Coordinates of C-alpha atoms in Angstrom, one line a residue:
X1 CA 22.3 -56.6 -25.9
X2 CA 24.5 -60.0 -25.6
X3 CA 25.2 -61.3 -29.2
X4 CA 27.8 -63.4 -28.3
X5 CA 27.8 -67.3 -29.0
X6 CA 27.7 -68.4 -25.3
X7 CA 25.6 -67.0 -22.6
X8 CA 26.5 -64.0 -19.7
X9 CA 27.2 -65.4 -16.5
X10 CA 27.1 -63.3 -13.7
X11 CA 30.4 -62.7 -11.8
X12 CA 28.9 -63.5 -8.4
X13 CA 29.6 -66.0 -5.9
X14 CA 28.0 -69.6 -5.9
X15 CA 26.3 -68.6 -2.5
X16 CA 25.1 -65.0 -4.0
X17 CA 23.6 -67.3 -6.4
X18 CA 21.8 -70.3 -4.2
X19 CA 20.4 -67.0 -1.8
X20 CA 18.3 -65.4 -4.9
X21 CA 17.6 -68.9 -6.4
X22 CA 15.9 -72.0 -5.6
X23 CA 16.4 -75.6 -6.3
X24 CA 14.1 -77.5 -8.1
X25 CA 12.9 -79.9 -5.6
X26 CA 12.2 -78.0 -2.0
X27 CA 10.3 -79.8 1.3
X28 CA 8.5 -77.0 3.2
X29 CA 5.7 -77.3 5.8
X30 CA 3.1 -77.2 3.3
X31 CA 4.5 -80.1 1.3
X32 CA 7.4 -80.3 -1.4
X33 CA 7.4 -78.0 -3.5
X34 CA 8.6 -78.2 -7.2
X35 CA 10.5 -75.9 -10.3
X36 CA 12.0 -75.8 -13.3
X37 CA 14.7 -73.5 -13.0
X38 CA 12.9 -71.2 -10.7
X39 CA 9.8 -71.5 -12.3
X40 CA 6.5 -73.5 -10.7
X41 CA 5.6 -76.6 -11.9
X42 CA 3.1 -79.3 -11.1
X43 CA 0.8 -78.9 -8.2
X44 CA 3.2 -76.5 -6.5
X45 CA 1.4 -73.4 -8.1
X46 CA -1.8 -74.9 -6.0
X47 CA -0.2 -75.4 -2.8
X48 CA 1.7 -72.1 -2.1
X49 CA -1.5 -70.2 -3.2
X50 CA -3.7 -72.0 -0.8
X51 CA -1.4 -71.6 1.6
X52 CA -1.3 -67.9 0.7
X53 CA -5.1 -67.5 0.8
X54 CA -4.8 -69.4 4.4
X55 CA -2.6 -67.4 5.9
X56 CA -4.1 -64.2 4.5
X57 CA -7.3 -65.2 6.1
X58 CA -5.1 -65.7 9.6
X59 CA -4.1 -62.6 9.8
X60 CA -7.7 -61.4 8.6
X61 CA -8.8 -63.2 11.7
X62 CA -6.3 -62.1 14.3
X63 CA -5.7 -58.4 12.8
X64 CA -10.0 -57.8 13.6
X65 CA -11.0 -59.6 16.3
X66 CA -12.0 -56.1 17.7
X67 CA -14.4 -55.6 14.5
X68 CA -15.4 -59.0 15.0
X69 CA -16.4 -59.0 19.0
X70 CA -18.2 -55.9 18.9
X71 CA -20.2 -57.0 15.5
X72 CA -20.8 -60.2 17.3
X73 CA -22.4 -57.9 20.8
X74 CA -24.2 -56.0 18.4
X75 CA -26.0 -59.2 16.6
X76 CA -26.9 -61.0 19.8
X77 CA -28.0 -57.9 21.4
X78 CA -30.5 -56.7 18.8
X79 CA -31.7 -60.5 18.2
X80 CA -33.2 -60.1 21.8
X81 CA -34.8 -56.8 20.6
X82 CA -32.4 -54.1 21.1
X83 CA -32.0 -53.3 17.8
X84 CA -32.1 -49.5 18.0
X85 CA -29.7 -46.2 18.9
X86 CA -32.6 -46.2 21.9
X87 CA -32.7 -49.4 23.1
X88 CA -30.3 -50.2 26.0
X89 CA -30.1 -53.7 27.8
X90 CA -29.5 -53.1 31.4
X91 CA -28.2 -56.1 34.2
X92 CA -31.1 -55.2 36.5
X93 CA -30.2 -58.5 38.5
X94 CA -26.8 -57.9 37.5
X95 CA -24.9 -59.7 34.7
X96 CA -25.4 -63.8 35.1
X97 CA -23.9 -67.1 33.7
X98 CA -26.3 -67.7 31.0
X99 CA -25.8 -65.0 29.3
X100 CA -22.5 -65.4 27.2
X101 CA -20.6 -62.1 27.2
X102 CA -16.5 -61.7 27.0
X103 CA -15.4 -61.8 31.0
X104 CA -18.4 -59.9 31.9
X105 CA -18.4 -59.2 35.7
X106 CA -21.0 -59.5 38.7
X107 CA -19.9 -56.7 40.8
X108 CA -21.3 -53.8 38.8
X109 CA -24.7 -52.3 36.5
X110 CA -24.0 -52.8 33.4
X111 CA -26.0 -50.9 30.9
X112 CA -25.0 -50.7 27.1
X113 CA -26.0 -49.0 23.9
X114 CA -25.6 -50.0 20.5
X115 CA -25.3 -46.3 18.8
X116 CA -27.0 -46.5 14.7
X117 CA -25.8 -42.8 13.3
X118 CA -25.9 -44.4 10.0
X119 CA -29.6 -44.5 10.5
X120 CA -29.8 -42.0 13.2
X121 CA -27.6 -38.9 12.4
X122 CA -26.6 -37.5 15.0
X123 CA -27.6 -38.5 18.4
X124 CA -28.5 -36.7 21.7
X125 CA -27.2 -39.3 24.9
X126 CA -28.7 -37.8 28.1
X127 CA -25.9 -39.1 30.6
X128 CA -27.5 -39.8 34.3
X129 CA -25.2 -39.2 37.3
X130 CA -23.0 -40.9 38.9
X131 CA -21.8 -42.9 35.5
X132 CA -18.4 -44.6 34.5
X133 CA -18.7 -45.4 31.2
X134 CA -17.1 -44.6 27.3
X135 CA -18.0 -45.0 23.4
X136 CA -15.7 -47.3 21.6
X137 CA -16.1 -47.4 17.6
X138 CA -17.3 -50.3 15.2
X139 CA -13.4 -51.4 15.4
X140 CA -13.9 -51.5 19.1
X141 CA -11.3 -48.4 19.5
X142 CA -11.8 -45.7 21.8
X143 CA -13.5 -43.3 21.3
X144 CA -14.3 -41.3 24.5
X145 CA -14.8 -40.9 27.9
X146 CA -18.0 -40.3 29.7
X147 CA -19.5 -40.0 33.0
X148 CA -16.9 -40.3 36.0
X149 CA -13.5 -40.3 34.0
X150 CA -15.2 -38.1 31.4
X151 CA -16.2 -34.4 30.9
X152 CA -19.1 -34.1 33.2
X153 CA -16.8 -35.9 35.9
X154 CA -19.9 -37.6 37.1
X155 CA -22.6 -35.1 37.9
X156 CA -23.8 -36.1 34.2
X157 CA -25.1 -33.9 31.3
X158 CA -25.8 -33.3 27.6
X159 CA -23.5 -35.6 24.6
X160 CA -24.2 -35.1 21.4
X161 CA -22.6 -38.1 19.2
X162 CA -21.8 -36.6 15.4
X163 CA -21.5 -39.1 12.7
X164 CA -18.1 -39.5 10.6
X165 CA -20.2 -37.3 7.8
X166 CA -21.7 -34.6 9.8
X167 CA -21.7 -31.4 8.4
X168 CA -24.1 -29.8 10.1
X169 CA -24.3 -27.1 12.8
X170 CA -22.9 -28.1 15.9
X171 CA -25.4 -26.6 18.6
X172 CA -23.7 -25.6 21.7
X173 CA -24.9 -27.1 25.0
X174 CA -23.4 -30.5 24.3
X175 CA -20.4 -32.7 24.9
X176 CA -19.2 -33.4 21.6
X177 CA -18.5 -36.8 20.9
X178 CA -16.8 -37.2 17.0
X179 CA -16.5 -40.6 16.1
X180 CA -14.9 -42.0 12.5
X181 CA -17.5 -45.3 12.7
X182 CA -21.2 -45.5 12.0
X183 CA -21.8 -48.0 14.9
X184 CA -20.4 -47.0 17.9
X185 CA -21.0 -49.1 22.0
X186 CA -22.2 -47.1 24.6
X187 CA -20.7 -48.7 27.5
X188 CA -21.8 -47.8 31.2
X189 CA -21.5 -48.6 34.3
X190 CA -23.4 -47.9 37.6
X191 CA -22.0 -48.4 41.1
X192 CA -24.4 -50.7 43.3
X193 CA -22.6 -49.5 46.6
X194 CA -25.8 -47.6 47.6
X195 CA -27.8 -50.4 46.2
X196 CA -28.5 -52.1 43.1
X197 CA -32.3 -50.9 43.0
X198 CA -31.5 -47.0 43.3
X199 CA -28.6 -47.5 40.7
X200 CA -31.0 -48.9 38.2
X201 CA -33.7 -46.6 38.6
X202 CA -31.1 -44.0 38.5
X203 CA -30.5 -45.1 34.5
X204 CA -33.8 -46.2 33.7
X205 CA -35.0 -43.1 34.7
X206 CA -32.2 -40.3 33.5
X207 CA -30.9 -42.4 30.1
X208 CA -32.0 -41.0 27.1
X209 CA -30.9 -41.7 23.4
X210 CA -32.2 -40.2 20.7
X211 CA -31.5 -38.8 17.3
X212 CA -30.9 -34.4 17.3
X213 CA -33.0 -34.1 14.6
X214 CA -35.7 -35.3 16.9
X215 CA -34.9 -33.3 20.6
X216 CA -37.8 -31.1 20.1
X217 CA -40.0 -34.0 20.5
X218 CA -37.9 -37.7 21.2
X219 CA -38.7 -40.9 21.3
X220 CA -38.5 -42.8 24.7
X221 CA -35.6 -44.8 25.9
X222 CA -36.4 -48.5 26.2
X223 CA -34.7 -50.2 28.6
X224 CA -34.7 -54.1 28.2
X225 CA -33.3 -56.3 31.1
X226 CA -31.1 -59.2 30.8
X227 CA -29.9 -60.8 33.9
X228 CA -30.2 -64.4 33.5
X229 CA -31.4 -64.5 29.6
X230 CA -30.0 -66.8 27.3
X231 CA -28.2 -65.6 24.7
X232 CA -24.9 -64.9 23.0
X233 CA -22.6 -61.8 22.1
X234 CA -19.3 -64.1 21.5
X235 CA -17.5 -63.9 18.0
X236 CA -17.7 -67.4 16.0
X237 CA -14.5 -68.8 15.4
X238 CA -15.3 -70.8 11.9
X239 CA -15.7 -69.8 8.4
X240 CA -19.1 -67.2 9.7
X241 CA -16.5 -64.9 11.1
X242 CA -14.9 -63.7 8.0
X243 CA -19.2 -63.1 7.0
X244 CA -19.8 -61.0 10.3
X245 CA -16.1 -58.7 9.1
X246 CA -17.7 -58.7 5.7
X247 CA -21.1 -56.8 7.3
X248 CA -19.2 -54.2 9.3
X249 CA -16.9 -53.6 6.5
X250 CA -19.6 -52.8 4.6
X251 CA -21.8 -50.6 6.8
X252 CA -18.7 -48.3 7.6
X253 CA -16.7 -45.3 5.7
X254 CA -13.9 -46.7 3.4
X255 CA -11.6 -44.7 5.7
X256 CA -12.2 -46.5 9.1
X257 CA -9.4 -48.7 8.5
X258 CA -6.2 -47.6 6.6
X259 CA -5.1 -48.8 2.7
X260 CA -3.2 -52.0 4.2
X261 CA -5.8 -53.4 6.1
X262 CA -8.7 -53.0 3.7
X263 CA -5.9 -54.5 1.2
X264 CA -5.8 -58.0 3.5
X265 CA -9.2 -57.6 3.5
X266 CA -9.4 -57.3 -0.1
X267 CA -7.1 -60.2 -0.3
X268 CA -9.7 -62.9 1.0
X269 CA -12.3 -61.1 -1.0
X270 CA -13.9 -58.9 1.7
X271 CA -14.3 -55.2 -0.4
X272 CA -17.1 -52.5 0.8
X273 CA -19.3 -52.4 -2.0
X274 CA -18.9 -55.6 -3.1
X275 CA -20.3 -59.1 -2.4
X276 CA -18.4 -61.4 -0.5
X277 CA -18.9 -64.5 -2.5
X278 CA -16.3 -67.2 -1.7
X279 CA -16.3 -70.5 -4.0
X280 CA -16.2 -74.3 -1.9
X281 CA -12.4 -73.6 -2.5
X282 CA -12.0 -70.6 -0.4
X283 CA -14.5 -71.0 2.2
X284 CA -12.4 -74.3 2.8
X285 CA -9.3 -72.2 3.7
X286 CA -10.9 -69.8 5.4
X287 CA -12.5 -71.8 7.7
X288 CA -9.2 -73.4 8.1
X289 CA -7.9 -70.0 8.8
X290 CA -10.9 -69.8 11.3
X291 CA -9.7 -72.4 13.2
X292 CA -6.1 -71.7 13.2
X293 CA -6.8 -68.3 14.5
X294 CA -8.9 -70.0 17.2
X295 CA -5.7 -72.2 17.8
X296 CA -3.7 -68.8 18.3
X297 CA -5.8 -66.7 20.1
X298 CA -5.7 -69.3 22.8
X299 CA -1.9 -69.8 22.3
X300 CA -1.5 -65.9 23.1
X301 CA -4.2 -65.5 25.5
X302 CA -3.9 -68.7 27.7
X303 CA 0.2 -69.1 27.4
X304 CA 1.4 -65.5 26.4
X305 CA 4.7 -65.2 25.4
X306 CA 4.8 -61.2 24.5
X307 CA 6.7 -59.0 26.8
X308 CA 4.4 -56.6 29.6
X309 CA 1.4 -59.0 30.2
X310 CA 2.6 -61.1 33.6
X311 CA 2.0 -58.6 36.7
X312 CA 5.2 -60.2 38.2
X313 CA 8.0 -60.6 35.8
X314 CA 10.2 -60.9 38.6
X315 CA 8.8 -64.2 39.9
X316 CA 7.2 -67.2 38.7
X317 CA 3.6 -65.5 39.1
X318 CA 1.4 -66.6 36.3
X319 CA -0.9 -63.4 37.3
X320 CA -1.4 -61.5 33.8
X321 CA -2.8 -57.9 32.5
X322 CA -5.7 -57.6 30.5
X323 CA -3.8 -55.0 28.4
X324 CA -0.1 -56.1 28.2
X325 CA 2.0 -53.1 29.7
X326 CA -1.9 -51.5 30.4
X327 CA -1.2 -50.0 27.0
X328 CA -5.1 -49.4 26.0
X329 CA -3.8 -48.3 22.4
X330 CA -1.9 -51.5 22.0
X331 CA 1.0 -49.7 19.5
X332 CA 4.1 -49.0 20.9
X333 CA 7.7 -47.4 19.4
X334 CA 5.0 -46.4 16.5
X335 CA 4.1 -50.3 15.8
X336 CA 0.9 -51.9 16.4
X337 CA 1.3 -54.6 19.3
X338 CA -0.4 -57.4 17.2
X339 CA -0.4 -59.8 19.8
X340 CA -1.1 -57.6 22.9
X341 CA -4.0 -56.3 20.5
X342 CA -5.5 -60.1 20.0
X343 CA -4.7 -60.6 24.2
X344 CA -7.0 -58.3 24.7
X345 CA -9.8 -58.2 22.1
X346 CA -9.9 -62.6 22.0
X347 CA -11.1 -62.3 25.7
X348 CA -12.5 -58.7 26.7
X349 CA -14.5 -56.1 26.0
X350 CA -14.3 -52.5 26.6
X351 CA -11.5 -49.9 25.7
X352 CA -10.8 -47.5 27.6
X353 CA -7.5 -46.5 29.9
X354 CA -10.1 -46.5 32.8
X355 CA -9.7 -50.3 32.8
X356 CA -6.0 -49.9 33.3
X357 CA -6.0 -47.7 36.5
X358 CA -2.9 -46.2 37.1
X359 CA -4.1 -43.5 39.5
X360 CA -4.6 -44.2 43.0
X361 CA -7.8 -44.7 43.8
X362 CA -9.7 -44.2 40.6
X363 CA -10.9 -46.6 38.0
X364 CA -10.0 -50.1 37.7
X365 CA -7.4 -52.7 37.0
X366 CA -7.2 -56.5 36.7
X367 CA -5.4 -59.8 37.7
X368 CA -5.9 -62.4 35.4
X369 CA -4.8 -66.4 36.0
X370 CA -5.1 -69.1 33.5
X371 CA -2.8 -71.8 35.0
X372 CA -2.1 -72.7 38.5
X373 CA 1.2 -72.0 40.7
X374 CA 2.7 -74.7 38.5
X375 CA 1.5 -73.7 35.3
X376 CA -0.3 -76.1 34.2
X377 CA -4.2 -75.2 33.5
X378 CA -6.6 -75.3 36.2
X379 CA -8.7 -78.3 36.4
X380 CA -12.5 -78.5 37.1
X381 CA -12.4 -81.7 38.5
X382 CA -9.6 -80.6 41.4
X383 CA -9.5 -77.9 44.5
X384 CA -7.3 -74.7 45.0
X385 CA -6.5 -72.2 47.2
X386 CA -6.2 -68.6 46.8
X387 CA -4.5 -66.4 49.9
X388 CA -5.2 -62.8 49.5
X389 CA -2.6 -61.0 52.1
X390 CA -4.2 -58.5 54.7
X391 CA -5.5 -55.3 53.8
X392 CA -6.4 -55.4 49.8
X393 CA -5.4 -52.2 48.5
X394 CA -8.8 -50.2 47.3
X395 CA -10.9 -47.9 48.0
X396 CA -14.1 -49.8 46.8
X397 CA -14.3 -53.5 46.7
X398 CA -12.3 -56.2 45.1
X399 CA -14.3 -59.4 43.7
X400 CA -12.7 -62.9 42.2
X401 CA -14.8 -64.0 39.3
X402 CA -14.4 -67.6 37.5
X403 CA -15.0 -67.7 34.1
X404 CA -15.1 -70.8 31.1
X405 CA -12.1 -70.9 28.8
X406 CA -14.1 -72.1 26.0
X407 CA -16.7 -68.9 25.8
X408 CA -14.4 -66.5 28.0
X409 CA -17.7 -66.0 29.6
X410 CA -19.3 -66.3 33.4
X411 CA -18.4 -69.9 34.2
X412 CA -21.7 -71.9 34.4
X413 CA -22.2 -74.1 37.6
X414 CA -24.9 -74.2 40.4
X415 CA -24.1 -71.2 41.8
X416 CA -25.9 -68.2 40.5
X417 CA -22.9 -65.7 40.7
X418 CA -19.5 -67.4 40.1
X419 CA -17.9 -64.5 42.2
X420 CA -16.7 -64.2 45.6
X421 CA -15.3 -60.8 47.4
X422 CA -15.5 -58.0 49.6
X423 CA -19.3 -57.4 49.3
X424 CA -20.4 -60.9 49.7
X425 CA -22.2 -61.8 52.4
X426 CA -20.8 -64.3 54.9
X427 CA -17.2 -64.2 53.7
X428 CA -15.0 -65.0 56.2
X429 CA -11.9 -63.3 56.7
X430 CA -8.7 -65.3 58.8
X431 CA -7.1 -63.9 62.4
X432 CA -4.4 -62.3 60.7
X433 CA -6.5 -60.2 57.9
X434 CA -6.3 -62.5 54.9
X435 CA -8.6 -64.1 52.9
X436 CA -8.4 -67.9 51.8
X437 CA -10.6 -68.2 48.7
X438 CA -11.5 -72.1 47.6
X439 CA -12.2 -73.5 44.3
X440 CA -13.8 -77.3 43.2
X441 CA -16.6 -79.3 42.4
X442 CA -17.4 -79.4 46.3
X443 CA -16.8 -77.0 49.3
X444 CA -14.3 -77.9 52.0
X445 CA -15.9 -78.3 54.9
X446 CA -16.5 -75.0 56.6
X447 CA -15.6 -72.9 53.7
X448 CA -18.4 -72.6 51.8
X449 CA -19.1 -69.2 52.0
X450 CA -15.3 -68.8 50.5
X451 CA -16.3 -71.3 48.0
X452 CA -16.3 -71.3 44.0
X453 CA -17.8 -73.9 42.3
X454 CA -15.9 -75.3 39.2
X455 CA -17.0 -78.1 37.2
X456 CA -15.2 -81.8 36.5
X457 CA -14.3 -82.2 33.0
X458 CA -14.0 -78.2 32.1
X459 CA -11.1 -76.1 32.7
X460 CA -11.5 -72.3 34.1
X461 CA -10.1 -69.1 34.9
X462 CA -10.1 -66.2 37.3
X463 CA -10.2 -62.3 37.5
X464 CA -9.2 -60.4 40.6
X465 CA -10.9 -56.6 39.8
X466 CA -9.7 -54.0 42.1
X467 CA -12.0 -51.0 42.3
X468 CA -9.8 -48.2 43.0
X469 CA -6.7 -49.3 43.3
X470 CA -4.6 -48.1 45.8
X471 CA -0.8 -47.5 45.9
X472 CA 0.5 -51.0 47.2
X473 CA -1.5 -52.2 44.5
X474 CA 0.0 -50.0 41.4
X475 CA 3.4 -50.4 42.9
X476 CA 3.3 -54.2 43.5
X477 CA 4.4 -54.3 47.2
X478 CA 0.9 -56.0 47.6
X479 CA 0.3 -59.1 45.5
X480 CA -1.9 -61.8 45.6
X481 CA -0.8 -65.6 46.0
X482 CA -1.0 -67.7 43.3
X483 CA -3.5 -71.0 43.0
X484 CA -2.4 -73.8 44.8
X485 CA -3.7 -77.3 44.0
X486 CA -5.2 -78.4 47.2
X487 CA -4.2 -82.3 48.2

């Protein structure tokens, strides 16, 4: 204890001093702040906690946009009636424009499950033949593995889906498929090579869901179609985000997510078991969170700065990866890859390494471009060019899809299929091998069958898919050209 008449000083240096202090008066990019010796004072107290509450609810936004997508599939799926473990939509006509789904392509069956084992317990899935497809959890993480790239390798068979609280028998027979989620995507995929009609009678007829405790006797599959139905599957990006987290939060284990995530959450109010009740005051920052998020999530999708997402680092290529590096995990060095994560999740769906083909001739990968050969964002209103060299590199088809930069979904035009590639009809292919693909509001003359439409006014974007890849593909000595504006 000090008794003496004057007060300790410290025996530190002025600048040791300043660097654990702070002056009284301090401008800041939230305003200017102000203390008495260190301690809050005026309105200051207000501003730094708003500002803590908004940035909290930022990273809520952009640490769960994975939560948040597959929620938002979920909701828009069931409020067209699949709303059950056993009710699968299905692209009978194949996936079209007015449907709004994350960069959804044209070129393949699509049939999805939204899998209940909350309500369910476990559940029996039937696989048919001749499937690629996977489970990813309520987080949109993967899971597993099914069909082609999975344990049956394609010839089908027997999964049995176990809830994160199963402790029951585990009969034998099955594919086991453990999962730490209560909602869980069933995501296939059905080649059309032989056909689109033998490929969807080939699910409608061999899909089953339904719940073990019921195999003696199940329940049929129902199969609901929806090529060309209106509806959407896109996350919001306003204050009703943070109400969709609150609802998967809530239906899933504690444990899905670890003590420091559930702690942001916690931070903005979102706890399982508890109502998420937000006064005027927080729903304002939060839905300026919302929006800043938005901001961001374009910022890192559209303009990525991140190491590992453009194909061509060595050039000025503005081709990009869906997965920066084709890391499918997004953590690397033992860190999560925040940004690579948001890439992703802001503007796709679907996890699985499959979708990041690294072995000749199997799976998939993806070219995406935002901006033309000069970078600057590709205009609705103007014409490229596209020159795909000879011989594209798979063993399957390649397609180029255009898509709308607000929804991330098929872009909307007068064309039924905004998609152009190897298995459309008429395309016309130069003397030398390549392909010259066209994009504008109007076809140059002669070129219409290697014409996408685009739309004056909107902006757009394109994915090249390469089905099997082959090796001048995964080792870059084949590359596509870039979008040149057309004069």
């Amino acid at each position: 204890m000090c008794v003496a008449g004057s007060p300790a000083l410290a025996e530190v240096s002025k600048a040791e001093l300043e660097s654990i202090s702070i002056p009284d008066r301090v401008e800041t990019p939230i305003g200017v702040l102000e203390f008495f010796d260190g301690v809050p004072v005026g309105d200051t107290v207000d501003k730094v906690y708003d500002n803590l509450d908004r940035m909290r609810g930022l990273a809520v936004f952009l640490d769960n946009q994975g939560a948040a997508s597959l929620h938002a599939m979920r909701m828009g799926n069931a409020s067209i009636g699949a709303d059950a473990s056993n009710k699968i939509t299905i692209t009978e006509q194949l996936l079209q424009p007015e449907s709004l789904y994350l960069t959804g392509n044209t070129s393949t069956l699509y049939a999805l499950g939204y899998m209940n084992l909350k309500k369910d317990g476990a559940l029996v899935i039937e696989l048919p033949p001749g499937m690629l497809g996977f489970v990813d959890d309520a987080w949109f993480r993967f899971v597993e593995n099914l069909g082609a790239i999975g344990p049956d390798k394609g010839k089908g068979g027997k999964y049995l889906m176990l809830p994160p609280d199963y402790t029951g028998t585990v009969p034998e027979g099955y594919f086991i498929i453990r999962t730490g989620t209560f909602h869980n995507l069933l995501f296939l995929r059905g080649s059309i090579a032989k056909g689109l009609e033998p490929a969807v009678q080939n699910i409608k007829s061999n899909l089953k869901v339904y719940p073990l405790a019921q195999a003696d006797n199940p329940p049929a599959t129902e199969f609901i179609n929806i090529s060309a139905k209106s509806y959407n599957t896109v996350a919001p990006n306003d204050f009703s985000y943070f109400e969709g987290l609150n609802q998967v939060v809530q239906e899933e284990p504690i444990d899905a997510i670890g003590p420091e995530a559930r702690g942001l959450l916690a931070s903005i109010g979102i706890v399982k078991g508890q109502p998420f009740t937000p006064d005027a005051r927080m729903r304002k920052l939060l839905g300026e969170a919302a929006t800043l998020g938005n901001a961001t999530a374009r910022a890192i999708t559209y303009q990525p700065r991140i190491d590992g997402v453009f194909i061509y680092p060595d050039s000025e290529s503005a081709w990009t990866m869906a997965y920066a590096e084709k890391n499918t995990t997004f953590e690397k060095n033992g860190a999560m890859g925040l940004d690579a994560r948001v890439l992703f999740y802001f503007n796709a769906t679907g996890v699985t390494q499959a979708m990041a083909a690294t072995t000749v001739g199997q799976g998939s990968d993806y070219a995406l471009a935002y901006l033309d050969a000069d970078k600057k964002p590709l205009d609705g209103s103007k014409t490229y060019k596209l020159r795909l060299p000879p011989n594209v590199p798979v063993n399957n088809f390649w397609a180029v899809t255009l898509y709308d930069t607000q929804t991330r979904s098929l872009l909307q035009t007068g064309q039924k299929f905004p998609t152009v590639g190897s298995q459309s009809d008429g395309f016309q292919k130069n003397a030398d091998g390549s392909y010259d693909l066209y994009f504008g509001p109007k076809p140059p003359e002669g070129k219409e069958q290697n014409w996408l439409q685009t739309v004056p006014g909107k902006s757009w974007f394109t994915i090249l898919r390469m089905y099997g890849p082959l090796e001048p593909w995964i080792n870059k000595t084949w590359r596509p050209g870039e979008i040149e504006l057309v004069n």
